[in-house]
């Protein structure tokens, strides 16, 4: 059951990601990215990470994608005109990319042989535990992240604000 | 209902999404789509973190996933601000038309 759900939603995620790269119009890409986020949220639920799944939907599919869609709307970006693709990219890029993927898969299989597949226990990450961890062991990174977000907010306002 | 999906499945999904994100960064010319591909790469990282959190029965991975999501939000805000400033100054968001530093 879990495996079937995993395969369905992993397929949706990869398909939507491929559609993100394929579609010429930015708004179609943004919608595909929302599809990826939604499918990944379901996978997080399968992994027992309820808090991460909720944050994924609220922050990623909600806040960040709204920002993207607003920017696309603001810039009124039309469809991208495909260039006449260089020969080098076609005949060197695709084999090199396949090589990269194969190397990554080989590395993973070397680390975790499939016959030694670990079955997950009944472990779930309760939100309370994550919060406790954030405010004890990871207190410093947590505070640094808050400073980072403050700086990002000021940077975004300065960069995108109207010039006097 | 205990999960019985081996961790390699999650790692392969993460690898696939990461590779697709790299293709997007390298192949697309619209800067907004390049930024979306970076979000895809960050999501691939998150899958790994949460899968290993389950694998090792430790909540630390999920705490790091929260940090990654916060960083992604900050990155999107600053990145889109830069894109808007760039569009205002240069009138384009195609990466190959921004060749001011090109000799």
XYZ file of C-alpha atoms in Angstrom:
267
model
C 0.000 0.000 0.000
C 2.728 2.403 1.008
C 4.769 1.392 -1.996
C 1.875 2.009 -4.379
C 1.257 5.457 -2.881
C 4.971 6.222 -3.034
C 5.186 5.207 -6.693
C 2.098 7.230 -7.645
C 3.208 10.435 -5.940
C 6.871 10.070 -6.866
C 5.703 9.683 -10.467
C 3.578 12.822 -10.155
C 6.519 14.734 -8.681
C 8.976 13.700 -11.391
C 6.405 14.222 -14.154
C 5.519 17.691 -12.903
C 9.224 18.545 -12.582
C 9.791 17.439 -16.178
C 6.793 19.542 -17.245
C 8.338 22.513 -15.397
C 11.388 22.244 -17.649
C 9.409 21.551 -20.797
C 6.789 24.294 -20.778
C 7.730 27.539 -22.447
C 5.465 29.844 -20.475
C 6.598 30.702 -16.914
C 3.092 30.439 -15.450
C 2.797 26.824 -16.623
C 6.139 26.130 -14.964
C 4.899 27.714 -11.733
C 1.781 25.508 -11.753
C 3.946 22.420 -12.357
C 6.136 23.421 -9.420
C 3.023 23.598 -7.221
C 2.244 20.048 -8.392
C 5.730 18.934 -7.321
C 5.277 20.556 -3.899
C 1.884 18.909 -3.367
C 3.153 15.454 -4.324
C 6.154 15.881 -2.033
C 3.864 16.898 0.837
C 2.070 13.557 0.461
C 5.421 11.747 0.488
C 6.334 13.539 3.723
C 3.064 12.291 5.212
C 4.021 8.773 4.132
C 7.312 9.254 5.966
C 5.443 10.288 9.105
C 6.646 13.882 8.945
C 3.313 15.613 9.456
C 4.793 18.951 10.454
C 7.071 19.114 7.416
C 4.133 18.193 5.171
C 2.048 21.037 6.588
C 4.934 23.502 6.307
C 5.569 22.321 2.757
C 2.004 23.137 1.758
C 1.748 26.411 3.688
C 5.178 27.915 3.046
C 6.211 26.387 -0.281
C 2.976 25.856 -2.164
C 1.402 28.853 -0.448
C 3.795 31.698 0.247
C 6.738 31.068 -2.075
C 4.664 30.131 -5.112
C 2.385 33.145 -4.634
C 5.559 35.258 -4.711
C 6.621 33.567 -7.952
C 3.217 33.980 -9.591
C 3.084 37.649 -8.556
C 6.515 38.256 -10.061
C 5.554 36.532 -13.311
C 2.422 38.673 -13.427
C 4.366 41.846 -12.620
C 6.993 41.258 -15.276
C 4.367 40.200 -17.810
C 6.848 37.662 -19.095
C 5.795 36.080 -22.329
C 6.712 32.699 -23.698
C 10.405 31.966 -24.018
C 11.685 31.790 -27.569
C 13.744 28.633 -28.003
C 17.191 29.197 -29.435
C 18.508 27.023 -32.184
C 20.256 24.894 -29.528
C 23.970 24.452 -29.962
C 25.373 21.172 -31.252
C 27.813 21.020 -28.351
C 24.977 21.099 -25.824
C 23.077 18.364 -27.608
C 25.896 15.916 -28.226
C 27.995 16.554 -25.127
C 25.424 17.705 -22.557
C 23.009 14.789 -22.666
C 25.679 12.042 -22.306
C 27.387 13.991 -19.523
C 24.082 14.414 -17.712
C 23.287 10.715 -18.054
C 26.764 10.051 -16.659
C 26.064 12.296 -13.666
C 22.765 10.504 -12.964
C 24.388 7.075 -13.306
C 27.225 8.037 -10.983
C 24.788 9.290 -8.353
C 22.709 6.102 -8.590
C 25.863 3.942 -8.428
C 27.030 5.857 -5.361
C 23.671 5.401 -3.636
C 23.536 1.688 -4.475
C 27.056 1.317 -3.119
C 26.058 2.958 0.140
C 22.696 1.246 0.539
C 22.497 -2.099 -1.285
C 18.854 -2.789 -2.165
C 18.818 -6.238 -0.547
C 19.553 -4.582 2.774
C 16.418 -2.459 2.421
C 15.577 -0.955 5.770
C 11.928 -1.259 6.652
C 10.716 1.791 8.436
C 9.443 1.332 11.922
C 6.494 3.085 13.454
C 8.605 6.164 14.044
C 6.832 9.441 13.509
C 8.276 12.877 14.094
C 5.818 14.620 16.370
C 5.669 18.368 16.037
C 6.357 18.758 19.741
C 9.707 16.973 19.397
C 10.747 19.162 16.473
C 9.862 22.294 18.408
C 11.755 21.109 21.470
C 14.789 20.330 19.315
C 14.622 23.721 17.603
C 14.648 25.543 20.929
C 17.309 23.454 22.674
C 19.888 21.774 20.478
C 19.431 23.995 17.425
C 18.746 27.257 19.224
C 21.677 29.109 17.646
C 20.881 28.049 14.038
C 17.252 28.940 14.725
C 18.149 32.466 15.830
C 20.599 32.877 12.945
C 17.793 31.842 10.573
C 15.570 34.542 12.033
C 18.299 37.127 11.386
C 18.688 35.738 7.852
C 14.986 36.175 7.177
C 15.065 39.714 8.578
C 17.979 40.558 6.269
C 16.159 38.921 3.341
C 13.037 40.981 3.991
C 15.039 44.214 4.115
C 16.998 43.196 1.020
C 13.833 42.408 -0.913
C 12.282 45.755 0.039
C 15.434 47.674 -0.925
C 15.859 45.794 -4.212
C 12.274 45.823 -5.387
C 11.184 49.123 -3.836
C 10.431 52.101 -6.011
C 13.386 54.378 -6.663
C 12.877 57.927 -5.370
C 0.445 0.457 8.821
C 4.252 0.572 8.948
C 5.916 1.920 5.844
C 7.859 -0.576 3.792
C 9.364 1.632 1.146
C 13.158 1.183 1.180
C 15.177 4.324 1.671
C 16.852 3.864 -1.721
C 13.520 4.690 -3.376
C 13.473 8.064 -1.685
C 17.117 8.636 -2.567
C 16.421 7.830 -6.237
C 13.469 10.232 -6.284
C 15.676 12.882 -4.734
C 18.416 12.205 -7.318
C 15.917 12.490 -10.161
C 14.516 15.800 -8.888
C 18.035 17.137 -8.282
C 19.116 16.249 -11.820
C 15.981 17.830 -13.300
C 16.715 20.974 -11.283
C 20.285 21.087 -12.584
C 18.984 20.707 -16.153
C 16.630 23.625 -15.522
C 19.386 25.856 -14.151
C 21.663 25.064 -17.089
C 19.214 24.888 -19.966
C 16.518 27.496 -19.396
C 17.030 31.169 -20.131
C 14.164 32.725 -18.209
C 15.573 33.752 -14.826
C 12.262 33.102 -13.041
C 12.358 29.490 -14.240
C 16.015 29.196 -13.193
C 14.945 30.280 -9.687
C 12.139 27.686 -9.755
C 14.681 25.013 -10.665
C 16.735 26.027 -7.638
C 13.616 25.509 -5.510
C 13.360 22.043 -7.076
C 16.933 21.282 -5.984
C 16.175 22.454 -2.435
C 13.127 20.166 -2.389
C 15.312 17.239 -3.418
C 17.529 18.006 -0.412
C 14.478 18.045 1.844
C 13.344 14.592 0.718
C 16.746 13.214 1.667
C 16.651 14.889 5.078
C 13.168 13.643 5.953
C 13.833 10.120 4.605
C 16.991 9.822 6.675
C 15.175 11.251 9.672
C 12.815 8.290 9.380
C 15.614 5.858 8.583
C 17.683 6.810 11.630
C 14.626 7.421 13.852
C 15.900 10.891 14.738
C 13.966 14.157 14.528
C 17.096 16.196 13.689
C 16.554 15.662 9.971
C 13.125 17.278 10.167
C 14.535 20.227 12.118
C 17.062 20.730 9.311
C 14.258 20.468 6.759
C 12.559 23.380 8.536
C 15.775 25.399 8.198
C 16.012 24.538 4.495
C 12.431 25.715 3.939
C 13.157 28.998 5.757
C 16.264 29.487 3.620
C 14.276 28.743 0.471
C 11.749 31.418 1.423
C 14.516 33.975 2.041
C 16.212 33.004 -1.215
C 12.989 33.357 -3.202
C 12.278 36.795 -1.695
C 15.753 38.166 -2.435
C 15.999 36.427 -5.807
C 12.687 37.764 -7.046
C 13.624 41.229 -5.721
C 16.831 41.060 -7.773
C 14.857 39.940 -10.822
C 12.451 42.872 -10.483
C 15.342 45.330 -10.088
C 17.038 43.752 -13.084
C 13.906 44.000 -15.187
C 13.527 47.638 -14.207
C 17.106 48.490 -15.161
C 17.649 46.308 -18.214
C 14.143 45.546 -19.432
C 14.720 41.833 -19.828
C 14.662 38.653 -17.746
C 16.380 36.419 -20.280
C 19.655 35.201 -18.835
C 21.522 35.336 -22.149
C 20.629 38.989 -22.744
C 22.276 40.062 -19.504
C 25.766 40.264 -20.971
C 27.079 43.461 -19.408
C 30.067 41.638 -17.924
C 30.710 39.687 -21.116
C 33.889 40.751 -22.901
